[in-house]
CSV table of C-alpha atoms and ligand atoms in Angstrom, one decimal:
chain,number,residue,atom,x,y,z
A,18,MET,CA,40.7,-14.7,208.1
A,19,SER,CA,38.3,-14.0,206.0
A,20,ILE,CA,37.9,-16.2,203.3
A,21,THR,CA,39.5,-13.9,200.8
A,22,SER,CA,42.2,-13.2,202.1
A,23,ASN,CA,43.0,-16.8,202.4
A,24,ASP,CA,42.5,-17.3,199.8
A,25,GLN,CA,45.0,-14.7,197.8
A,26,LYS,CA,47.8,-16.1,200.4
A,27,TYR,CA,47.3,-19.4,199.8
A,28,ILE,CA,45.7,-21.0,196.8
A,29,TRP,CA,46.7,-21.3,192.9
A,30,HIS,CA,43.2,-21.2,191.0
A,31,PRO,CA,43.0,-23.7,188.3
A,32,TYR,CA,42.6,-22.4,185.1
A,33,THR,CA,43.4,-18.9,186.0
A,34,HIS,CA,45.8,-16.4,184.9
A,35,GLN,CA,47.4,-15.4,188.6
A,36,LYS,CA,48.3,-12.0,188.0
A,37,ASN,CA,45.9,-9.4,188.0
A,38,MET,CA,43.7,-12.0,189.4
A,39,VAL,CA,39.8,-11.3,189.4
A,40,SER,CA,39.1,-11.6,193.3
A,41,PRO,CA,37.5,-14.8,193.2
A,42,ILE,CA,33.6,-14.7,194.9
A,43,PRO,CA,33.6,-16.3,198.1
A,44,ILE,CA,30.4,-18.4,197.4
A,45,VAL,CA,29.1,-20.3,200.8
A,46,ARG,CA,25.6,-22.3,200.2
A,47,GLY,CA,24.1,-23.4,197.9
A,48,LYS,CA,20.4,-23.7,196.8
A,49,GLY,CA,18.7,-25.6,193.9
A,50,ALA,CA,20.2,-23.4,191.2
A,51,PHE,CA,21.2,-21.0,193.1
A,52,LEU,CA,24.7,-19.8,194.7
A,53,VAL,CA,25.4,-18.0,197.4
A,54,ASP,CA,28.1,-15.4,198.4
A,55,GLU,CA,29.1,-14.6,201.9
A,56,SER,CA,27.4,-10.7,200.8
A,57,GLY,CA,24.6,-12.8,200.1
A,58,ASN,CA,24.4,-12.2,196.9
A,59,LYS,CA,22.3,-15.0,194.9
A,60,TYR,CA,23.8,-16.0,191.2
A,61,ILE,CA,22.0,-18.7,189.0
A,62,ASP,CA,24.9,-21.3,188.2
A,63,ALA,CA,23.9,-21.6,184.0
A,64,ILE,CA,26.4,-23.5,183.2
A,65,SER,CA,26.2,-26.0,186.1
A,66,SER,CA,29.8,-25.4,187.8
A,67,TRP,CA,31.8,-26.7,185.2
A,68,TRP,CA,29.7,-28.7,183.8
A,69,VAL,CA,28.7,-30.9,187.6
A,70,THR,CA,25.6,-29.8,188.8
A,71,VAL,CA,22.2,-31.9,187.1
A,72,HIS,CA,20.0,-31.9,190.6
A,73,GLY,CA,21.1,-28.3,191.8
A,74,HIS,CA,23.2,-27.2,194.5
A,75,ALA,CA,23.0,-28.6,198.5
A,76,HIS,CA,20.2,-31.1,197.0
A,77,PRO,CA,18.4,-32.2,200.3
A,78,TYR,CA,18.2,-35.6,199.7
A,79,ILE,CA,21.2,-36.4,198.3
A,80,ALA,CA,23.5,-34.0,201.1
A,81,LYS,CA,21.1,-37.1,203.9
A,82,LYS,CA,22.8,-39.9,201.9
A,83,ILE,CA,26.6,-39.3,202.1
A,84,TYR,CA,25.8,-37.9,205.9
A,85,GLN,CA,24.5,-41.7,206.4
A,86,GLN,CA,26.9,-43.3,204.6
A,87,ALA,CA,29.6,-41.4,206.4
A,88,LYS,CA,28.3,-42.0,209.5
A,89,THR,CA,28.3,-46.1,208.2
A,90,LEU,CA,32.0,-45.8,205.6
A,91,GLU,CA,33.7,-43.0,204.9
A,92,GLN,CA,36.6,-45.0,203.1
A,93,VAL,CA,37.5,-48.4,202.4
A,94,ILE,CA,40.7,-50.2,200.5
A,95,PHE,CA,38.6,-51.2,197.5
A,96,ALA,CA,41.8,-53.5,196.9
A,97,GLY,CA,40.7,-56.8,198.7
A,98,PHE,CA,37.9,-55.5,200.1
A,99,THR,CA,34.2,-54.0,198.4
A,100,HIS,CA,31.0,-52.5,199.3
A,101,LYS,CA,27.8,-52.4,199.2
A,102,PRO,CA,27.8,-48.3,197.4
A,103,ALA,CA,30.0,-49.4,195.1
A,104,THR,CA,28.5,-53.1,194.0
A,105,GLU,CA,25.4,-51.3,193.9
A,106,LEU,CA,26.0,-48.4,191.8
A,107,ALA,CA,27.7,-50.9,188.9
A,108,ALA,CA,24.8,-52.8,189.1
A,109,ARG,CA,22.2,-50.6,188.5
A,110,LEU,CA,24.7,-48.7,185.7
A,111,ILE,CA,25.4,-51.2,183.8
A,112,PRO,CA,22.3,-52.2,182.8
A,113,LEU,CA,21.1,-48.1,181.8
A,114,LEU,CA,24.2,-47.4,179.9
A,115,PRO,CA,24.6,-47.9,175.6
A,116,GLY,CA,26.2,-51.0,174.7
A,117,GLU,CA,27.1,-54.2,176.1
A,118,PHE,CA,29.1,-53.8,178.8
A,119,SER,CA,30.2,-56.4,181.5
A,120,LYS,CA,32.5,-54.6,184.5
A,121,ILE,CA,33.3,-51.3,186.0
A,122,PHE,CA,36.7,-49.8,187.0
A,123,TYR,CA,36.3,-47.0,189.5
A,124,SER,CA,38.2,-43.8,189.9
A,125,ASP,CA,38.2,-40.5,190.7
A,126,ASN,CA,37.0,-37.5,188.1
A,127,GLY,CA,36.9,-37.3,184.4
A,128,SER,CA,40.5,-37.3,183.7
A,129,THR,CA,40.9,-40.8,185.3
A,130,SER,CA,38.6,-41.9,183.9
A,131,THR,CA,40.1,-41.5,180.1
A,132,GLU,CA,43.6,-42.1,181.2
A,133,VAL,CA,41.7,-45.9,182.1
A,134,ALA,CA,40.8,-46.3,179.4
A,135,LEU,CA,43.2,-45.8,177.4
A,136,LYS,CA,45.4,-47.3,178.7
A,137,MET,CA,42.7,-50.2,178.9
A,138,ALA,CA,42.8,-50.6,175.5
A,139,LEU,CA,46.4,-50.6,174.8
A,140,GLN,CA,47.1,-53.0,177.9
A,141,TYR,CA,44.6,-55.1,175.9
A,142,TRP,CA,46.9,-56.0,172.7
A,143,VAL,CA,49.4,-56.1,174.2
A,144,ASN,CA,48.4,-59.0,176.6
A,145,LYS,CA,46.1,-60.6,173.0
A,146,GLY,CA,50.2,-60.6,172.1
A,147,ASP,CA,49.2,-57.6,169.3
A,148,ILE,CA,51.9,-55.6,170.2
A,149,ASN,CA,51.7,-53.5,167.1
A,150,ARG,CA,48.9,-52.6,167.8
A,151,ASN,CA,49.5,-49.3,169.4
A,152,LYS,CA,48.1,-46.3,168.1
A,153,ILE,CA,45.3,-44.4,169.5
A,154,ILE,CA,43.5,-42.3,167.8
A,155,ALA,CA,41.5,-39.3,168.5
A,156,PHE,CA,39.4,-36.2,167.0
A,157,LYS,CA,40.9,-32.4,166.1
A,158,ASN,CA,40.1,-30.3,168.4
A,159,SER,CA,38.7,-32.8,171.2
A,160,TYR,CA,39.5,-32.8,175.0
A,161,HIS,CA,39.9,-35.8,177.3
A,162,GLY,CA,41.5,-34.4,181.2
A,163,ASP,CA,44.4,-32.5,181.5
A,164,THR,CA,46.9,-36.2,183.3
A,165,PHE,CA,48.9,-37.2,180.7
A,166,GLY,CA,47.6,-39.7,179.6
A,167,ALA,CA,44.0,-37.7,178.3
A,168,MET,CA,46.2,-34.4,177.5
A,169,SER,CA,48.5,-36.6,175.2
A,170,ALA,CA,45.1,-37.8,173.5
A,171,SER,CA,43.2,-33.9,173.7
A,172,SER,CA,43.8,-32.0,170.8
A,173,ARG,CA,47.5,-29.2,171.0
A,174,SER,CA,46.3,-26.2,172.3
A,175,ILE,CA,47.4,-23.9,174.4
A,176,PHE,CA,46.6,-25.9,177.2
A,177,THR,CA,48.5,-28.2,176.1
A,178,LYS,CA,51.4,-25.9,174.6
A,179,ALA,CA,54.1,-26.3,177.3
A,180,PHE,CA,54.0,-29.7,177.8
A,181,ASN,CA,53.7,-30.9,173.7
A,182,GLU,CA,57.2,-32.5,173.4
A,183,LYS,CA,56.7,-34.9,176.3
A,184,LEU,CA,53.6,-35.7,174.8
A,185,PHE,CA,52.6,-39.4,173.0
A,186,ASP,CA,51.7,-39.5,169.4
A,187,VAL,CA,48.0,-39.7,168.8
A,188,ILE,CA,46.8,-39.0,165.2
A,189,PHE,CA,43.3,-36.6,164.8
A,190,ILE,CA,41.4,-37.6,162.4
A,191,ASP,CA,38.2,-33.9,161.3
A,192,THR,CA,34.5,-35.1,163.1
A,193,PRO,CA,32.7,-35.9,160.7
A,194,THR,CA,31.0,-34.5,158.0
A,195,VAL,CA,29.6,-35.7,154.6
A,196,GLU,CA,32.3,-34.4,153.4
A,197,ASN,CA,35.2,-36.0,154.5
A,198,LEU,CA,34.4,-39.0,156.1
A,199,ASN,CA,35.6,-40.8,152.6
A,200,VAL,CA,39.2,-39.0,153.7
A,201,ILE,CA,39.1,-40.2,157.8
A,202,LYS,CA,38.3,-43.2,155.8
A,203,THR,CA,41.5,-43.5,153.9
A,204,GLN,CA,43.7,-42.0,157.1
A,205,LEU,CA,42.8,-45.0,158.7
A,206,GLU,CA,43.2,-47.2,156.7
A,207,GLU,CA,46.0,-45.8,156.0
A,208,ASN,CA,47.2,-47.2,159.8
A,209,LYS,CA,44.8,-49.9,160.1
A,210,ASP,CA,46.7,-52.9,161.7
A,211,GLY,CA,48.2,-49.9,163.8
A,212,ILE,CA,45.4,-49.0,165.6
A,213,ALA,CA,44.2,-49.7,168.7
A,214,CYS,CA,41.8,-47.6,170.3
A,215,PHE,CA,40.0,-44.3,168.9
A,216,ILE,CA,38.9,-42.0,171.8
A,217,TYR,CA,36.0,-39.6,170.7
A,218,GLU,CA,33.6,-37.3,173.0
A,219,PRO,CA,30.0,-38.6,171.4
A,220,LEU,CA,28.2,-36.1,169.6
A,221,LEU,CA,30.1,-32.6,171.3
A,222,GLN,CA,33.4,-31.3,172.1
A,223,GLY,CA,32.8,-29.4,175.4
A,224,ALA,CA,35.9,-27.7,175.9
A,225,GLY,CA,37.1,-27.2,172.8
A,226,GLY,CA,34.0,-25.3,172.4
A,227,MET,CA,30.8,-26.5,172.7
A,228,LYS,CA,30.9,-28.3,168.9
A,229,MET,CA,28.1,-30.2,167.8
A,230,TYR,CA,28.2,-32.7,165.5
A,231,ASP,CA,26.1,-35.4,163.9
A,232,PRO,CA,24.7,-38.7,165.6
A,233,LYS,CA,24.3,-40.3,162.0
A,234,LEU,CA,27.7,-38.6,160.7
A,235,LEU,CA,29.5,-40.6,164.2
A,236,ASP,CA,27.3,-43.7,164.1
A,237,THR,CA,28.4,-43.9,160.1
A,238,LEU,CA,32.6,-43.6,161.5
A,239,LEU,CA,31.8,-46.1,164.0
A,240,LYS,CA,30.7,-48.9,161.7
A,241,TYR,CA,33.7,-48.4,159.6
A,242,VAL,CA,36.0,-48.1,163.1
A,243,LYS,CA,34.5,-51.3,164.3
A,244,GLN,CA,35.2,-53.4,161.4
A,245,GLN,CA,39.1,-52.9,162.2
A,246,LYS,CA,39.0,-54.3,165.4
A,247,ILE,CA,39.9,-51.2,166.6
A,248,ILE,CA,39.2,-50.5,170.6
A,249,CYS,CA,35.7,-47.4,171.2
A,250,ILE,CA,35.9,-45.0,174.2
A,251,ALA,CA,33.5,-42.6,174.3
A,252,ASP,CA,34.5,-40.0,176.5
A,253,GLU,CA,30.8,-39.1,178.0
A,254,VAL,CA,32.6,-37.2,180.9
A,255,LEU,CA,30.4,-34.7,180.0
A,256,THR,CA,27.7,-35.8,177.6
A,257,GLY,CA,26.8,-38.6,180.0
A,258,PHE,CA,23.2,-37.7,182.4
A,259,TYR,CA,20.7,-36.1,180.1
A,260,ARG,CA,23.3,-33.1,179.5
A,261,THR,CA,22.9,-34.3,175.4
A,262,GLY,CA,17.7,-34.6,176.3
A,263,LYS,CA,19.2,-38.6,176.2
A,264,MET,CA,20.5,-40.5,179.3
A,265,PHE,CA,23.4,-40.5,176.7
A,266,ALA,CA,25.7,-39.3,174.1
A,267,GLY,CA,25.7,-43.0,172.4
A,268,ASP,CA,21.6,-43.5,173.4
A,269,TYR,CA,21.7,-42.1,169.3
A,270,MET,CA,24.8,-44.0,167.7
A,271,ASN,CA,22.9,-47.4,166.8
A,272,GLU,CA,27.1,-48.4,167.1
A,273,LYS,CA,27.9,-48.8,170.7
A,274,ALA,CA,31.4,-48.2,172.4
A,275,ASP,CA,33.4,-51.0,173.6
A,276,ILE,CA,34.6,-49.4,176.1
A,277,ILE,CA,33.1,-45.7,178.8
A,278,CYS,CA,34.1,-43.4,180.9
A,279,LEU,CA,31.8,-41.2,183.0
A,280,SER,CA,32.3,-38.4,186.1
A,281,LYS,CA,31.0,-34.7,187.1
A,282,GLY,CA,27.0,-35.5,186.6
A,283,LEU,CA,27.2,-39.7,187.7
A,284,THR,CA,27.3,-38.3,191.4
A,285,GLY,CA,24.5,-35.6,190.6
A,286,GLY,CA,27.7,-34.2,190.2
A,287,THR,CA,28.5,-33.8,194.7
A,288,MET,CA,30.8,-35.9,194.8
A,289,ALA,CA,34.5,-36.8,192.9
A,290,LEU,CA,34.0,-40.5,190.9
A,291,GLY,CA,34.6,-42.0,187.7
A,292,VAL,CA,34.1,-44.6,185.7
A,293,THR,CA,35.1,-46.6,183.3
A,294,ALA,CA,33.4,-49.4,181.9
A,295,CYS,CA,34.3,-52.2,179.3
A,296,THR,CA,32.2,-54.7,177.8
A,297,GLN,CA,33.3,-58.5,178.9
A,298,ASN,CA,35.9,-58.8,176.3
A,299,ILE,CA,37.7,-56.4,176.9
A,300,TYR,CA,37.9,-57.8,180.5
A,301,THR,CA,38.6,-61.2,179.2
A,302,ALA,CA,41.0,-60.5,177.9
A,303,PHE,CA,42.9,-59.4,180.9
A,304,LEU,CA,41.5,-62.3,182.9
A,305,SER,CA,45.2,-65.2,183.1
A,306,ASP,CA,47.5,-67.3,184.9
A,307,ASP,CA,50.1,-65.0,183.7
A,308,LYS,CA,49.9,-61.9,186.8
A,309,LEU,CA,51.4,-59.3,184.1
A,310,LYS,CA,47.9,-59.6,182.0
A,311,THR,CA,46.5,-57.5,185.2
A,312,PHE,CA,45.8,-54.3,184.9
A,313,TYR,CA,47.8,-52.2,188.0
A,314,HIS,CA,45.8,-49.6,187.5
A,315,GLY,CA,43.8,-47.4,191.3
A,316,HIS,CA,43.7,-44.2,193.2
A,317,SER,CA,43.8,-44.4,196.6
A,318,PHE,CA,39.7,-43.2,196.5
A,319,THR,CA,39.5,-45.6,194.2
A,320,ALA,CA,35.5,-45.7,194.4
A,321,ASN,CA,34.8,-44.6,197.8
A,322,PRO,CA,31.7,-44.9,199.2
A,323,LEU,CA,30.7,-42.2,200.4
A,324,ALA,CA,31.0,-40.4,196.4
A,325,CYS,CA,28.7,-44.0,195.4
A,326,SER,CA,26.4,-43.7,197.7
A,327,ALA,CA,26.6,-39.6,196.2
A,328,ALA,CA,26.3,-41.1,192.3
A,329,LEU,CA,23.2,-43.8,193.7
A,330,SER,CA,21.0,-40.9,194.7
A,331,SER,CA,21.3,-39.7,191.8
A,332,LEU,CA,20.3,-42.5,189.9
A,333,ASP,CA,17.3,-42.4,192.2
A,334,LEU,CA,16.4,-38.9,191.7
A,335,PHE,CA,16.8,-39.6,187.4
A,336,GLU,CA,13.6,-41.9,188.3
A,337,LYS,CA,11.8,-40.0,189.9
A,338,LYS,CA,8.9,-38.2,186.6
A,339,LYS,CA,9.5,-34.6,187.7
A,340,CYS,CA,13.9,-34.6,187.1
A,341,ILE,CA,13.1,-36.4,183.1
A,342,ASN,CA,10.2,-33.4,183.1
A,343,ASP,CA,12.4,-30.3,184.2
A,344,ILE,CA,14.8,-32.2,181.4
A,345,LYS,CA,12.3,-32.2,178.4
A,346,ARG,CA,11.3,-28.2,179.7
A,347,ILE,CA,14.6,-27.3,179.4
A,348,ILE,CA,14.8,-28.6,176.5
A,349,GLU,CA,12.1,-26.8,175.1
A,350,SER,CA,12.4,-23.7,176.8
A,351,ASN,CA,15.7,-23.4,175.0
A,352,ALA,CA,14.7,-24.1,171.6
A,353,LYS,CA,12.0,-21.5,172.2
A,354,PHE,CA,15.0,-19.0,173.2
A,355,MET,CA,17.0,-20.6,170.3
A,356,ASP,CA,14.3,-18.7,167.5
A,357,ILE,CA,15.0,-15.5,169.5
A,358,LEU,CA,18.7,-16.7,168.6
A,359,SER,CA,18.3,-16.8,165.1
A,360,LEU,CA,17.1,-13.9,164.5
A,361,ASN,CA,20.7,-11.7,164.9
A,362,ASN,CA,19.1,-8.4,165.4
A,363,PHE,CA,21.8,-7.3,168.1
A,364,LYS,CA,24.4,-5.1,168.5
A,365,ARG,CA,26.7,-7.5,168.4
A,366,ARG,CA,26.5,-10.7,165.5
A,367,ILE,CA,26.7,-14.1,166.1
A,368,LYS,CA,27.0,-17.1,164.7
A,369,ASN,CA,26.2,-20.7,164.8
A,370,ILE,CA,23.5,-20.8,167.2
A,371,ARG,CA,23.5,-24.3,168.1
A,372,GLN,CA,21.0,-26.6,170.3
A,373,LEU,CA,21.9,-30.1,171.9
A,374,GLY,CA,19.8,-31.2,174.4
A,375,THR,CA,20.3,-28.9,177.9
A,376,ILE,CA,22.8,-26.8,176.0
A,377,ILE,CA,22.6,-23.7,173.4
A,378,ALA,CA,26.1,-22.0,172.4
A,379,PHE,CA,27.0,-19.9,169.8
A,380,GLU,CA,30.3,-17.5,169.1
A,381,VAL,CA,30.0,-13.8,169.3
A,382,GLU,CA,32.0,-12.0,166.4
A,383,THR,CA,35.0,-10.7,167.4
A,384,GLU,CA,38.4,-9.1,165.9
A,385,GLN,CA,40.4,-11.5,167.3
A,386,GLU,CA,39.1,-15.1,166.9
A,387,ASP,CA,41.8,-17.1,168.8
A,388,ALA,CA,38.4,-18.4,171.1
A,389,TYR,CA,41.2,-18.6,174.6
A,390,LEU,CA,43.1,-15.3,173.7
A,391,ASN,CA,40.7,-12.6,173.1
A,392,ASN,CA,38.4,-11.1,176.2
A,393,VAL,CA,34.8,-11.5,175.8
A,394,SER,CA,34.6,-14.3,178.5
A,395,GLU,CA,36.4,-11.5,180.9
A,396,VAL,CA,33.7,-8.9,180.3
A,397,PHE,CA,30.7,-11.7,180.2
A,398,THR,CA,30.9,-13.4,183.3
A,399,LYS,CA,31.4,-9.7,184.7
A,400,PHE,CA,28.8,-8.1,183.1
A,401,SER,CA,26.4,-11.2,184.2
A,402,LEU,CA,27.5,-11.6,187.7
A,403,GLU,CA,27.1,-7.9,188.3
A,404,LYS,CA,23.1,-9.0,187.2
A,405,GLY,CA,23.2,-12.6,189.8
A,406,VAL,CA,23.6,-15.0,186.9
A,407,TYR,CA,26.7,-17.0,186.4
A,408,LEU,CA,28.3,-17.8,183.1
A,409,ARG,CA,31.8,-18.1,181.6
A,410,SER,CA,32.5,-18.8,178.6
A,411,LEU,CA,35.3,-20.7,176.6
A,412,GLY,CA,37.2,-17.3,174.5
A,413,ASN,CA,34.1,-16.0,172.3
A,414,THR,CA,32.4,-19.1,172.6
A,415,ILE,CA,28.7,-18.6,175.0
A,416,TYR,CA,27.0,-21.6,176.6
A,417,ILE,CA,24.6,-22.2,178.5
A,418,MET,CA,24.1,-25.6,180.1
A,419,PRO,CA,22.0,-25.3,183.9
A,420,PRO,CA,21.2,-27.8,186.2
A,421,TYR,CA,17.8,-29.3,185.3
A,422,CYS,CA,16.5,-28.2,189.0
A,423,ILE,CA,16.4,-24.8,187.5
A,424,THR,CA,12.9,-22.7,186.9
A,425,GLY,CA,11.1,-21.1,184.2
A,426,LYS,CA,11.4,-17.5,185.6
A,427,GLN,CA,15.1,-17.8,186.3
A,428,LEU,CA,15.6,-20.0,183.2
A,429,LYS,CA,14.1,-16.6,181.2
A,430,LYS,CA,16.6,-14.0,183.4
A,431,VAL,CA,19.4,-15.9,181.9
A,432,TYR,CA,18.3,-15.3,178.9
A,433,THR,CA,16.9,-11.8,179.7
A,434,VAL,CA,20.3,-11.3,180.8
A,435,LEU,CA,22.2,-12.8,177.8
A,436,ARG,CA,20.2,-11.2,175.2
A,437,LYS,CA,21.4,-7.7,177.2
A,438,PHE,CA,25.0,-8.8,176.5
A,439,LEU,CA,24.4,-9.3,173.3
A,440,ASN,CA,22.7,-5.8,173.1
A,441,HIS,CA,25.1,-4.0,175.8
A,442,GLU,CA,27.9,-1.8,173.3
B,7,LIG,C1,34.5,-34.4,177.9
B,7,LIG,C2,35.7,-34.5,179.2
B,7,LIG,N1,36.2,-35.7,179.4
B,7,LIG,C3,37.0,-35.9,180.4
B,7,LIG,C4,37.0,-33.9,181.4
B,7,LIG,C5,37.7,-34.2,182.6
B,7,LIG,O1,37.5,-34.6,183.8
B,7,LIG,P1,37.6,-33.7,185.1
B,7,LIG,O2,37.7,-32.2,185.1
B,7,LIG,O3,37.1,-34.8,185.7
B,7,LIG,O4,39.3,-34.4,185.3
B,7,LIG,C6,36.1,-33.0,180.9
B,7,LIG,C7,36.1,-32.1,182.1
B,7,LIG,O5,35.8,-31.6,181.8
B,7,LIG,C8,36.0,-32.9,179.2
B,7,LIG,O6,34.3,-32.3,179.3
């Protein structure tokens, strides 16, 4: 049976309208920024395969390290046992994180990392005996994952519509602007003694449409939130590992989070791993003779040694000058392309042209503004794939988020395809 016939017979794809689904492209290998299909067609992966791939596909160094680890220890229960890849990774990560973090809790992916963070923050107050501090604050338009807790803390949208009644209550606030800061403060003031935590995607709301907002304003908001002793949870699942130009988005702010969530680029985008790091203050609330104060949470693959080795080898690559230079090169190149986009002299009108680090985004003006229900995405993905570039828009929000190994020539090709699309009727 071919990949396609097995796929059609047995597979249910994520985020995919199954009826009349366009047959997925069978990918047989990847190399650097390229994905290669079974007919030998090559596609530049300009969105890093759902924002995960940072050093490129099938990176030989990461592959070697995973292989070596697979021959040594592939998996072990992480309660009552520990191992070098997990301990070494924690020891190397903690000094790199933006804040005073002291403990790392492992899980499997981005959703579990935020789920863990929310549970930690809620139980922190229970353990402290302050049970009325049980409300969660999140931004409107946020996305923290697809499991129930993560979904509850995410903005209500067409993704959550079928489950809205089952989701727990969250107070949604606007992302900060000069005009609305005081309104947000009043909103927080009204609830202040009951708020357990504030979860936010720093500087970039990815799934919400690559919306970018100002670090200074976030800093001001965080300062205020921290004065209320509200636990700040930075969801850096997407923004971590140089996507925004700095190693973490939190590096742009003076005010630091109490809990940080990582995944995606953590393993170089090669294996599923989640990290939730917390400060000593949070951890101390769980240190007790009372067993009920234990954090009863874990997953079968918590701290999987292969995933931890992949993360360690990814950190090795980030220590190389080449990687940092590549990131700078992409940022500069994108900035030049921004100038071209800003001319806005294409057949299709575009708006809100923006850049944050290695990411560029803008909206194509459409008659149906409801981003996920218009057809820009289908038309755009098909158009770009035919030209050898893989781009997937979020409704009418088009963005580029390439792996850092993308060459100047490949990046130029991505820009060319974008321009062709914008000039195409
Ligand atoms: C900011 C943010 N948090 C959490 C998640 C969920 O991560 P995962 O898809 O690995 O569950 C995502 C995924 O896109 C994300 O962008």
